[in-house]
Short mmCIF file of C-alpha atoms in Angstrom, two decimals:
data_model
loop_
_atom_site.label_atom_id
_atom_site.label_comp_id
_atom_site.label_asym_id
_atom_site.label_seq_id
_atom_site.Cartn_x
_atom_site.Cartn_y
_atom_site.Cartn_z
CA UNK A 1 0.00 0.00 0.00
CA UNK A 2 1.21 3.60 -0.84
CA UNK A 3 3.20 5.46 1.87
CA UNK A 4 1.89 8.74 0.12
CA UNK A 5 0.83 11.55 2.70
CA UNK A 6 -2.61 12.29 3.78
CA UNK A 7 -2.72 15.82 3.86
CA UNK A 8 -2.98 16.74 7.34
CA UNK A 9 -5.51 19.47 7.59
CA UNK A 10 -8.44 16.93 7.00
CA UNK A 11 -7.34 14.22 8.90
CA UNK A 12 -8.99 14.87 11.90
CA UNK A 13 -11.86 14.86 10.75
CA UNK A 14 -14.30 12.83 13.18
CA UNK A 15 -16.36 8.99 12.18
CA UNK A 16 -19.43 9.53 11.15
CA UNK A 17 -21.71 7.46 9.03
CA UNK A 18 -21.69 7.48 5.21
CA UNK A 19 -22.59 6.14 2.21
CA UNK A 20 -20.79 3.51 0.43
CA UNK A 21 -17.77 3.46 -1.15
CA UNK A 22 -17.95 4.43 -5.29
CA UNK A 23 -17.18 1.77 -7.50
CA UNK A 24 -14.18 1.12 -8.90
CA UNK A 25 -14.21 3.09 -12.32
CA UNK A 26 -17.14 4.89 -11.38
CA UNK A 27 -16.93 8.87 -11.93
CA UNK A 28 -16.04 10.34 -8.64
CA UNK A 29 -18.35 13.26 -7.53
CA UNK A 30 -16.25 16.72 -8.25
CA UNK A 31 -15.45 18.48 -4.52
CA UNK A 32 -15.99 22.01 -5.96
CA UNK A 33 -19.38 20.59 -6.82
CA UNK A 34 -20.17 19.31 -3.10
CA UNK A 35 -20.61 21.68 0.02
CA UNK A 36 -17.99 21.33 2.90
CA UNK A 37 -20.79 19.44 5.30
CA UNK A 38 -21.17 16.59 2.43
CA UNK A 39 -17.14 16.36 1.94
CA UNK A 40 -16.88 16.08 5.49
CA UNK A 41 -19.59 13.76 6.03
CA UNK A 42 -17.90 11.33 3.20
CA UNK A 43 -14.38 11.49 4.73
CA UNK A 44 -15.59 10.79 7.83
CA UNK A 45 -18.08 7.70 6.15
CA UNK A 46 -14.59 6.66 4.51
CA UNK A 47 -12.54 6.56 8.02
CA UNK A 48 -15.22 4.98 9.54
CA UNK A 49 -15.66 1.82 7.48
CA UNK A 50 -11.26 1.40 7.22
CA UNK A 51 -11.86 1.33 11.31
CA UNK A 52 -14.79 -1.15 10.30
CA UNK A 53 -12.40 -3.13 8.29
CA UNK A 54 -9.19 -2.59 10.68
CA UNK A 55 -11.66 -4.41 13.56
CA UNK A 56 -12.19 -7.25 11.44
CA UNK A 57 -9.02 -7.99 10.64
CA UNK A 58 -7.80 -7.51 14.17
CA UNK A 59 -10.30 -9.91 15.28
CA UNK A 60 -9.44 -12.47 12.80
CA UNK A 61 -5.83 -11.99 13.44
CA UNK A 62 -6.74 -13.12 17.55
CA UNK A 63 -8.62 -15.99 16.08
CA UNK A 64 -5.54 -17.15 13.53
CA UNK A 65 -3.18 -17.63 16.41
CA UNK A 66 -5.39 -19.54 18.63
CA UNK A 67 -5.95 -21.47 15.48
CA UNK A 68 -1.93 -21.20 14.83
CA UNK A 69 -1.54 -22.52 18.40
CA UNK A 70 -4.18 -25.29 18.24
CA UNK A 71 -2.62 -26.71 15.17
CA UNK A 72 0.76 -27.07 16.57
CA UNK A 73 -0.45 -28.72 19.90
CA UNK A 74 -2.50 -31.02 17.27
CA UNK A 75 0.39 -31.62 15.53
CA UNK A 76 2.67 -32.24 18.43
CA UNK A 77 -0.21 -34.60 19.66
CA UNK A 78 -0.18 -36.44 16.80
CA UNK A 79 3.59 -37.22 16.99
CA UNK A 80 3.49 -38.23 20.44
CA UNK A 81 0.88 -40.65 19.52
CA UNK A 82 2.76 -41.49 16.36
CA UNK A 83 5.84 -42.17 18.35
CA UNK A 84 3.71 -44.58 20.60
CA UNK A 85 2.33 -46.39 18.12
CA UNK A 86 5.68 -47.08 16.06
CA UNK A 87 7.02 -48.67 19.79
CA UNK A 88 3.58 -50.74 20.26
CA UNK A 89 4.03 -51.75 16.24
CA UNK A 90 8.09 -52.67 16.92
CA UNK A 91 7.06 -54.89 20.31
CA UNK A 92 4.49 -56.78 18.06
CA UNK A 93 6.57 -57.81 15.59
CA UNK A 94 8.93 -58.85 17.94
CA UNK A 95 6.54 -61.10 20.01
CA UNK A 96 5.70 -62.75 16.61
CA UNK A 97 9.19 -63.37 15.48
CA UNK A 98 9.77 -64.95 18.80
CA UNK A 99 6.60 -67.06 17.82
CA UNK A 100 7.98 -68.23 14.51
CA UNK A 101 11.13 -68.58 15.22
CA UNK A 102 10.42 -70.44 18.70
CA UNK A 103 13.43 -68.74 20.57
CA UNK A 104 11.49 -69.55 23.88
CA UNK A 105 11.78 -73.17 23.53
CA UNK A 106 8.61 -75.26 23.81
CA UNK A 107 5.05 -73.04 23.84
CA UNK A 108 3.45 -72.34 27.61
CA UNK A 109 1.17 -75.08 27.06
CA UNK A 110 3.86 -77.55 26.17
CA UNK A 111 5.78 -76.87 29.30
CA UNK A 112 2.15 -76.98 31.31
CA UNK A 113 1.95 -80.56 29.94
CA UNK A 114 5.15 -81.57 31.32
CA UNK A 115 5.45 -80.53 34.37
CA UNK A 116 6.36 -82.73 36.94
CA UNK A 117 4.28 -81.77 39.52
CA UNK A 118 0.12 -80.83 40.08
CA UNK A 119 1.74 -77.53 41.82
CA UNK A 120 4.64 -76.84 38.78
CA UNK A 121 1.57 -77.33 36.41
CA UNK A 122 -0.17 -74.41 38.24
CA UNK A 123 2.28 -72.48 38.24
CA UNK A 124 3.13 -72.76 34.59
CA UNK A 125 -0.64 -71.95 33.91
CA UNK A 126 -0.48 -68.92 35.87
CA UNK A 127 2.64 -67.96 33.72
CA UNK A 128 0.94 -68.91 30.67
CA UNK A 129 -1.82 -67.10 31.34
CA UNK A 130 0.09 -64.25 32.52
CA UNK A 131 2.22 -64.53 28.92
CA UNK A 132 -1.41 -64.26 27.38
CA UNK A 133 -2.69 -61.63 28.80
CA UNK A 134 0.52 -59.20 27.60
CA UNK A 135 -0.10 -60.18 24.19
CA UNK A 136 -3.24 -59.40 24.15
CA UNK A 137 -2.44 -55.77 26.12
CA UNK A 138 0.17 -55.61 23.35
CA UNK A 139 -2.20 -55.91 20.62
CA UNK A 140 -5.17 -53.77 22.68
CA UNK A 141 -2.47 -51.42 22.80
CA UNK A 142 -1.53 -51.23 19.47
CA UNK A 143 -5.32 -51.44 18.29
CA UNK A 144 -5.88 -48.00 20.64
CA UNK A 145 -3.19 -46.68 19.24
CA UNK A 146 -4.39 -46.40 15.58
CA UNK A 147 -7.66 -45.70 16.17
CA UNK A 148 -6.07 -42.41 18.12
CA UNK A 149 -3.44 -41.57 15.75
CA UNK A 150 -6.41 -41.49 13.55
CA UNK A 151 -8.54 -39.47 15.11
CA UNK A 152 -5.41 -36.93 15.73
CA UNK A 153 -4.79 -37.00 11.99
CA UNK A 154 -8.42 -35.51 11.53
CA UNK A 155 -8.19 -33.13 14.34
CA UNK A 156 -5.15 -31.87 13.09
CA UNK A 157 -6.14 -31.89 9.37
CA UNK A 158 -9.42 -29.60 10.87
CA UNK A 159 -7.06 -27.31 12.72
CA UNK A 160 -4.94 -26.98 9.48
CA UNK A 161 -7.83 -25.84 6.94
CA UNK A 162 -9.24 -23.55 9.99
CA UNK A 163 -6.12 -21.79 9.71
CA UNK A 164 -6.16 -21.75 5.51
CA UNK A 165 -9.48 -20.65 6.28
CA UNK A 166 -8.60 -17.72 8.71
CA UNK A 167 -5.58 -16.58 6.35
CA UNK A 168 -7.88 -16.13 3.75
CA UNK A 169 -10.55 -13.83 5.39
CA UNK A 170 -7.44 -11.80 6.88
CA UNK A 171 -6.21 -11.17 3.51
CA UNK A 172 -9.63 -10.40 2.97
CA UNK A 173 -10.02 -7.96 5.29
CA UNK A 174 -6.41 -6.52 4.65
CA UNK A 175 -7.33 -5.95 1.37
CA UNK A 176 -10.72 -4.01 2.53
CA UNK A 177 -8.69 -1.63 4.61
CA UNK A 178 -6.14 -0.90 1.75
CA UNK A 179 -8.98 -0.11 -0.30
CA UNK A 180 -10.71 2.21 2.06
CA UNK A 181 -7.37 4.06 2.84
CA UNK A 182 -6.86 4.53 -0.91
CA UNK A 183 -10.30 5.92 -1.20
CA UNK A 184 -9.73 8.54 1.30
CA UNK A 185 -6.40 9.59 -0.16
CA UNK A 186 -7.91 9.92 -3.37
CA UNK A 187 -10.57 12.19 -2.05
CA UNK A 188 -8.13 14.26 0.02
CA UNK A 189 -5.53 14.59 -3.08
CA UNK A 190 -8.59 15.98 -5.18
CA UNK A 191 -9.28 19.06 -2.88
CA UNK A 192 -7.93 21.78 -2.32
CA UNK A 193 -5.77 24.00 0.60
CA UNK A 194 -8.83 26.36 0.92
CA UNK A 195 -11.28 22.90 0.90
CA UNK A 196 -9.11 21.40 3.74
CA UNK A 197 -9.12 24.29 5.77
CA UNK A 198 -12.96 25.06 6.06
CA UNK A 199 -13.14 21.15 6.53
CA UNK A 200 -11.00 21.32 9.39
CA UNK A 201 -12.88 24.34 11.37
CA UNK A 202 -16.03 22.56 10.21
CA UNK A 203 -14.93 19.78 11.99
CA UNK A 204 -13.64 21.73 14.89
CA UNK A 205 -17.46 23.20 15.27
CA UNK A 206 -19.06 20.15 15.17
CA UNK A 207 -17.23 18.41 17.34
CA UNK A 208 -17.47 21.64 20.06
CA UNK A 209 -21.07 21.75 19.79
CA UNK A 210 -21.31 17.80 20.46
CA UNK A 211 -18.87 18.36 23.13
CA UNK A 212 -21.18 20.91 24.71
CA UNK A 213 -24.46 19.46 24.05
CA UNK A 214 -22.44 16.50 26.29
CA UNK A 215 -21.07 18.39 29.29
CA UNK A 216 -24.33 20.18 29.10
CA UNK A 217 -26.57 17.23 29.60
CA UNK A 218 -25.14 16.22 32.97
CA UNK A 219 -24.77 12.81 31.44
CA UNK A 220 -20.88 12.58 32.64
CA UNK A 221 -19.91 12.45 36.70
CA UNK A 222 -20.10 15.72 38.42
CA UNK A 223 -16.61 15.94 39.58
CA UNK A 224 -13.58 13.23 38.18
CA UNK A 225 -12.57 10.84 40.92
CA UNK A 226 -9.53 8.82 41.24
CA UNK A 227 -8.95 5.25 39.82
CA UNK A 228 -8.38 1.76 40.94
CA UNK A 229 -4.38 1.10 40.62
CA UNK A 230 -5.06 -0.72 37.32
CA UNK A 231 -6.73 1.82 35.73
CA UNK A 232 -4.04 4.80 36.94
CA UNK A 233 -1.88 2.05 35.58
CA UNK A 234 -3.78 1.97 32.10
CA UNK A 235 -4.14 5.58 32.29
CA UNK A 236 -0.12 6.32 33.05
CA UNK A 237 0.77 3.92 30.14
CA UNK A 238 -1.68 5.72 27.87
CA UNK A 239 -0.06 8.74 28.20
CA UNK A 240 3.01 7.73 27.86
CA UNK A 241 1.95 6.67 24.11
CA UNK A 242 0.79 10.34 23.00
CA UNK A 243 2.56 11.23 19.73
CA UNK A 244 2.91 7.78 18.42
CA UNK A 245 1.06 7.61 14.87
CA UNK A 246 -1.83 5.85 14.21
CA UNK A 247 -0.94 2.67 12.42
CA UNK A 248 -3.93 -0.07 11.61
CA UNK A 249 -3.51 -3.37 12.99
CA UNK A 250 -0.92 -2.41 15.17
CA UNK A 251 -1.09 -2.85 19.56
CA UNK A 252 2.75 -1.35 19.92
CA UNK A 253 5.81 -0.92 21.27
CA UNK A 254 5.81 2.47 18.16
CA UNK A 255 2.26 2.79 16.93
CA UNK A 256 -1.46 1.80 17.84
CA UNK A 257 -4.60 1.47 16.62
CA UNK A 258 -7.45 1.85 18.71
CA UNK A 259 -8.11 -1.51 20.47
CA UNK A 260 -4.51 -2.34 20.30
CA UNK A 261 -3.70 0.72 22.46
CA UNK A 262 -6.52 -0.01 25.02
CA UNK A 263 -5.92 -3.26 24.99
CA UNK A 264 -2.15 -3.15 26.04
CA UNK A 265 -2.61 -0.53 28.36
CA UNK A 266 -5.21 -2.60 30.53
CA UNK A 267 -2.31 -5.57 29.72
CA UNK A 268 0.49 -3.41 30.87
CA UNK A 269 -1.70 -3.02 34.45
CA UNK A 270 -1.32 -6.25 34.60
CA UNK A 271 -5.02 -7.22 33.01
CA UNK A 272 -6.01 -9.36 30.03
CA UNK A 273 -8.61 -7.58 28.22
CA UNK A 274 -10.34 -8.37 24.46
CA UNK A 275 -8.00 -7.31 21.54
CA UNK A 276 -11.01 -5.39 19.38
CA UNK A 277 -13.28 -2.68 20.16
CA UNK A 278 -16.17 -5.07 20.13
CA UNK A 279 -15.11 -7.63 22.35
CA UNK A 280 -14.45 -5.30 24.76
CA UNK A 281 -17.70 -4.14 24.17
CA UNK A 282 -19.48 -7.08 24.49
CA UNK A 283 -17.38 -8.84 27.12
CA UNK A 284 -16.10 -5.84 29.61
CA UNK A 285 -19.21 -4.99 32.14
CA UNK A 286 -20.77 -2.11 31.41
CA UNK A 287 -20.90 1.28 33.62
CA UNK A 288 -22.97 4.29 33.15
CA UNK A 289 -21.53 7.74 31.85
CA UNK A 290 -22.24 9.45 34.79
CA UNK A 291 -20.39 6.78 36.93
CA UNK A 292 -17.40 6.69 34.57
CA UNK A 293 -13.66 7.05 36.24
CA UNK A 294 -10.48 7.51 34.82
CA UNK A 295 -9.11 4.23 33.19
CA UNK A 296 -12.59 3.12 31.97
CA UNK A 297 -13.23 2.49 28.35
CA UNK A 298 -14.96 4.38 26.31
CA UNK A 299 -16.83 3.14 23.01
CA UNK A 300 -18.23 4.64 20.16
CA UNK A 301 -20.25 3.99 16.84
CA UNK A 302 -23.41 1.81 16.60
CA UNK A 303 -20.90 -1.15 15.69
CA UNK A 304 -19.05 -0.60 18.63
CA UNK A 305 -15.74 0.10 15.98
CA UNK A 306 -13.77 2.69 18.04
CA UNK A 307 -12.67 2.22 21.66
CA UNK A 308 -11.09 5.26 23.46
CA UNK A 309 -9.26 5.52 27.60
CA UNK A 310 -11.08 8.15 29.67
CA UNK A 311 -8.91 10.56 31.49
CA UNK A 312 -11.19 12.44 33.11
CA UNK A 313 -12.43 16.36 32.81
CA UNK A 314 -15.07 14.86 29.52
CA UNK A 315 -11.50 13.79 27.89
CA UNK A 316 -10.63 10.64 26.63
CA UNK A 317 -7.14 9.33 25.05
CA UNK A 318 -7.60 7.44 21.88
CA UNK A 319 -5.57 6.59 18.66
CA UNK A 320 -8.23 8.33 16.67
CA UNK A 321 -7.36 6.74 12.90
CA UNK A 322 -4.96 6.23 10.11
CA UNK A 323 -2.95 9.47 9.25
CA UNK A 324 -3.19 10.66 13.20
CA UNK A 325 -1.60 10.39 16.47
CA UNK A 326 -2.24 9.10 19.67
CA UNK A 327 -3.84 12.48 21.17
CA UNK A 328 -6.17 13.53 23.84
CA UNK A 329 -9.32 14.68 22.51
CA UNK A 330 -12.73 15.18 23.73
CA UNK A 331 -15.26 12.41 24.71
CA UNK A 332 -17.70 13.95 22.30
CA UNK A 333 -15.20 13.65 19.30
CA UNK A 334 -16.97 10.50 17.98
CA UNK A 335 -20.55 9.52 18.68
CA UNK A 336 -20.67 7.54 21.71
CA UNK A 337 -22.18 4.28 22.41
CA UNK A 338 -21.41 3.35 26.09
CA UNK A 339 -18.67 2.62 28.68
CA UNK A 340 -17.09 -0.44 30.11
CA UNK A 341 -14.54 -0.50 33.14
CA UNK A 342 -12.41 -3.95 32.99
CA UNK A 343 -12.26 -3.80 36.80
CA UNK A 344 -15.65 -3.78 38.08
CA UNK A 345 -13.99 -4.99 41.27
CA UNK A 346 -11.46 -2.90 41.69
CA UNK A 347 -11.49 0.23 44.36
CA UNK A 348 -10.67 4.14 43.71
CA UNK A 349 -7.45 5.07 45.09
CA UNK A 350 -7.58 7.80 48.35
CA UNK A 351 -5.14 9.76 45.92
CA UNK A 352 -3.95 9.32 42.28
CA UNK A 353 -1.78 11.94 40.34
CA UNK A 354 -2.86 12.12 37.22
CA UNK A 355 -0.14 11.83 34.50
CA UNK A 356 0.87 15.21 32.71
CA UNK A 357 -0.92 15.57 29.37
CA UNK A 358 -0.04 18.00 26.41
CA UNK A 359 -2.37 20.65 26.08
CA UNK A 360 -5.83 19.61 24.40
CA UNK A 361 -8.44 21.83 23.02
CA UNK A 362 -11.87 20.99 24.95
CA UNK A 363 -14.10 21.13 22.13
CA UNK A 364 -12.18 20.71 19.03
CA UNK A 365 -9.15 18.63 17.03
CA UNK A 366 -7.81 19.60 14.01
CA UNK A 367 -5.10 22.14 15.90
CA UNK A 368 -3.20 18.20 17.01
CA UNK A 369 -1.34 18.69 13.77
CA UNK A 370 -1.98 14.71 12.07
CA UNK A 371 0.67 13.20 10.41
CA UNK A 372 -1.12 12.37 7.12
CA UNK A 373 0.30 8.83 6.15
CA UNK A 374 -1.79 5.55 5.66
CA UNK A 375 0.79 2.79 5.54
CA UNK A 376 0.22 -0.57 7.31
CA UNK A 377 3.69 -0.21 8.88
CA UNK A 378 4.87 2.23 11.50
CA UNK A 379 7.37 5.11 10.45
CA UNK A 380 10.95 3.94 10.74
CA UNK A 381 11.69 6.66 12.86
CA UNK A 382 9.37 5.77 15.41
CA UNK A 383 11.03 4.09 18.24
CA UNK A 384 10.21 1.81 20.53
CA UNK A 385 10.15 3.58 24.14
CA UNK A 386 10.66 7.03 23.65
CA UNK A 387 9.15 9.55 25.91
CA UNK A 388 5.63 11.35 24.42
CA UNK A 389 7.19 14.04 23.03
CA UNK A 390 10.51 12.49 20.98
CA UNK A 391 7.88 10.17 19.63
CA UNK A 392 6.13 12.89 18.00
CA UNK A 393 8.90 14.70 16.92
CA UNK A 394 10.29 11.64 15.11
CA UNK A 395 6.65 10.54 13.90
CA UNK A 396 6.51 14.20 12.49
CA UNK A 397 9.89 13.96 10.64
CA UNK A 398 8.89 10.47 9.45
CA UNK A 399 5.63 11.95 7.61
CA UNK A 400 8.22 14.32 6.18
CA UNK A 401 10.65 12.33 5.06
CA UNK A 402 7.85 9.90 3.14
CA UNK A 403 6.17 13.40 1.56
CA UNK A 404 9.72 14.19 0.29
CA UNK A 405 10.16 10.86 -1.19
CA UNK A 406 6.45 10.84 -2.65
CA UNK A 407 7.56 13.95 -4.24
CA UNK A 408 10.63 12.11 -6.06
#
């Protein structure tokens, strides 16, 4: 997929429903012919379904490695059994050469015969018998054997086209977010500087008047209160990731999408939560805005495709989409669709210090300064670990340094 800029001025522009994508070949609709509120409305359509998409693929991606994994314990199953049944096979053959070749001497019931005694001839019975009776555990054995390795074959030829199965639908699904990125930098490489600019203070008003119509409706807690040591644990490492771009698919160390970035902040707390937005949705219990506390999870759309950390103050931190940043932005910025706190249990700390955040307008986005870039792989230049603010600054030179060579 093409590393070629998004151009930054649109590309906070919030998710909002849209129609579908054109056809391919179909004659695109001319911007200069469509009013800023439709452009923005089809951007935002256009980011929503690649989030769409990047949720798909994130939750087949979870469901290819537990298929990954069950296929190798099949397979290492089957070779244990395999293994046992090649011993069982090797201990039958030799009990039968012994037969045939009659390196015992006379059979059991010869030496039964001849014994010299009533008690001698019990005795050999009881040996004959016993000699019987490991044969025929020999040959159970080797019967129970086959009929497992058999049914491990099968289980392990299942887990095998599962996996085919799942590597198709993530290509699939790879291929849907490649196309929906390509889309939107089509659309943002047809308009122009004016066109981007009223987008972006469009988008700054709407989002400030949803902010408003929010704090407004006394839907969210009166005051912020403190959370459980997990969740100023999720929160710290949350903050820590501000700057780092965008990047679909990815859950870190240098970029994040969405769910990956809630995901391993609730992991880095030292709690397993769902990789995707909807899992979390559907698994996580679910809390009322007006009880929310720092650390929860907030989740937006009607598809549940967008997952975001609240910090508190109606702010949430989120790794808003491709071409962006992680950023603090407000809880309004995308329509919401609930809460869920992955430690229902857990109690508020008597004090917590929040973690210090860049500055962050309360009503509107388009001042974070997006990188523009859609790639499926972070920017060289992002690293690892580095503190909020070299991240940026090397995210920022990265979008540079792939404009200047998209230039060339």
């Amino acid at each position: 997929m093409s590393h070629r800029p998004l151009r930054a001025a649109c590309i906070a522009a919030v998710l909002l429903v849209a129609g579908p994508v054109p056809r391919a070949g179909a004659e695109p609709a001319r911007p200069e012919a469509e009013s800023v509120g439709v452009l923005l409305t089809r951007l935002q359509g256009l980011y929503q379904k690649a989030e769409e998409a990047t949720e798909a693929y994130n939750a087949t991606e979870v469901a290819l490695k537990a298929g990954q994994e069950e296929e190798r314990q099949r397979t290492a199953d089957l070779g244990r059994a395999r293994t046992a049944l090649d011993s069982e096979r090797a201990l039958v053959g030799k009990l039968a050469r012994e037969q045939y070749q009659g390196t015992r001497g006379l059979s059991p019931y010869a030496r039964m015969l001849l014994a010299g005694t009533p008690q001698a001839a019990l005795d050999q019975r009881l040996l004959t018998a016993r000699e019987g009776a490991r044969r025929a555990g020999v040959l159970n054995r080797l019967a129970r054997g086959e009929k497992k390795a058999d049914e491990l074959a099968v289980r392990a030829r299942k887990a095998l086209d599962t996996r085919q199965t799942l590597a198709a639908r993530q290509k699939l699904h790879k291929d849907e977010v490649a196309a929906q990125l390509k889309e939107v930098e089509r659309v943002l490489a047809s308009l122009t500087p004016e066109q981007l600019t009223r987008l972006g203070a469009q988008e700054d008003k709407n989002t400030a008047a949803a902010q408003r119509d929010l704090l407004d409706s006394g839907r969210l807690p009166t005051r912020t209160g403190t959370p459980t040591a997990a969740g100023g644990a999720a929160l710290t490492y949350a903050a820590a990731q501000i700057g780092k771009p965008y990047v679909w698919g990815s859950e870190g160390p240098g970029s994040f999408d969405c769910s990956g970035l809630t995901s391993q902040a609730w992991a880095h707390a030292g709690r397993s939560i769902p990789r995707t937005s909807q899992e979390q949705w559907a698994q996580l219990p679910k809390v009322p805005l007006d009880q929310l506390r720092p650390g929860d999870l907030v989740v937006y759309f009607p598809k549940a495709t967008h997952v975001a950390l609240y910090v508190g103050e109606g702010k949430v931190i989120q790794a808003p989409r491709p071409g962006a940043k992680v950023k603090v932005s407000p809880l309004a910025a995308n329509p919401l669709l609930g809460a869920v706190r992955p430690d229902p249990g857990g109690t508020p700390l008597a004090e917590f210090t929040p973690p210090l955040l860049p500055g962050a307008g309360a009503t509107g986005t388009s001042g974070d300064e997006d990188t523009g870039y859609s790639s499926e792989e972070a920017p060289a230049a992002a690293p690892a670990a580095a503190p909020a603010e070299d991240a940026s600054e090397e995210a920022s030179e990265a979008a540079a340094t792939d404009e200047a060579t998209s230039a060339t």
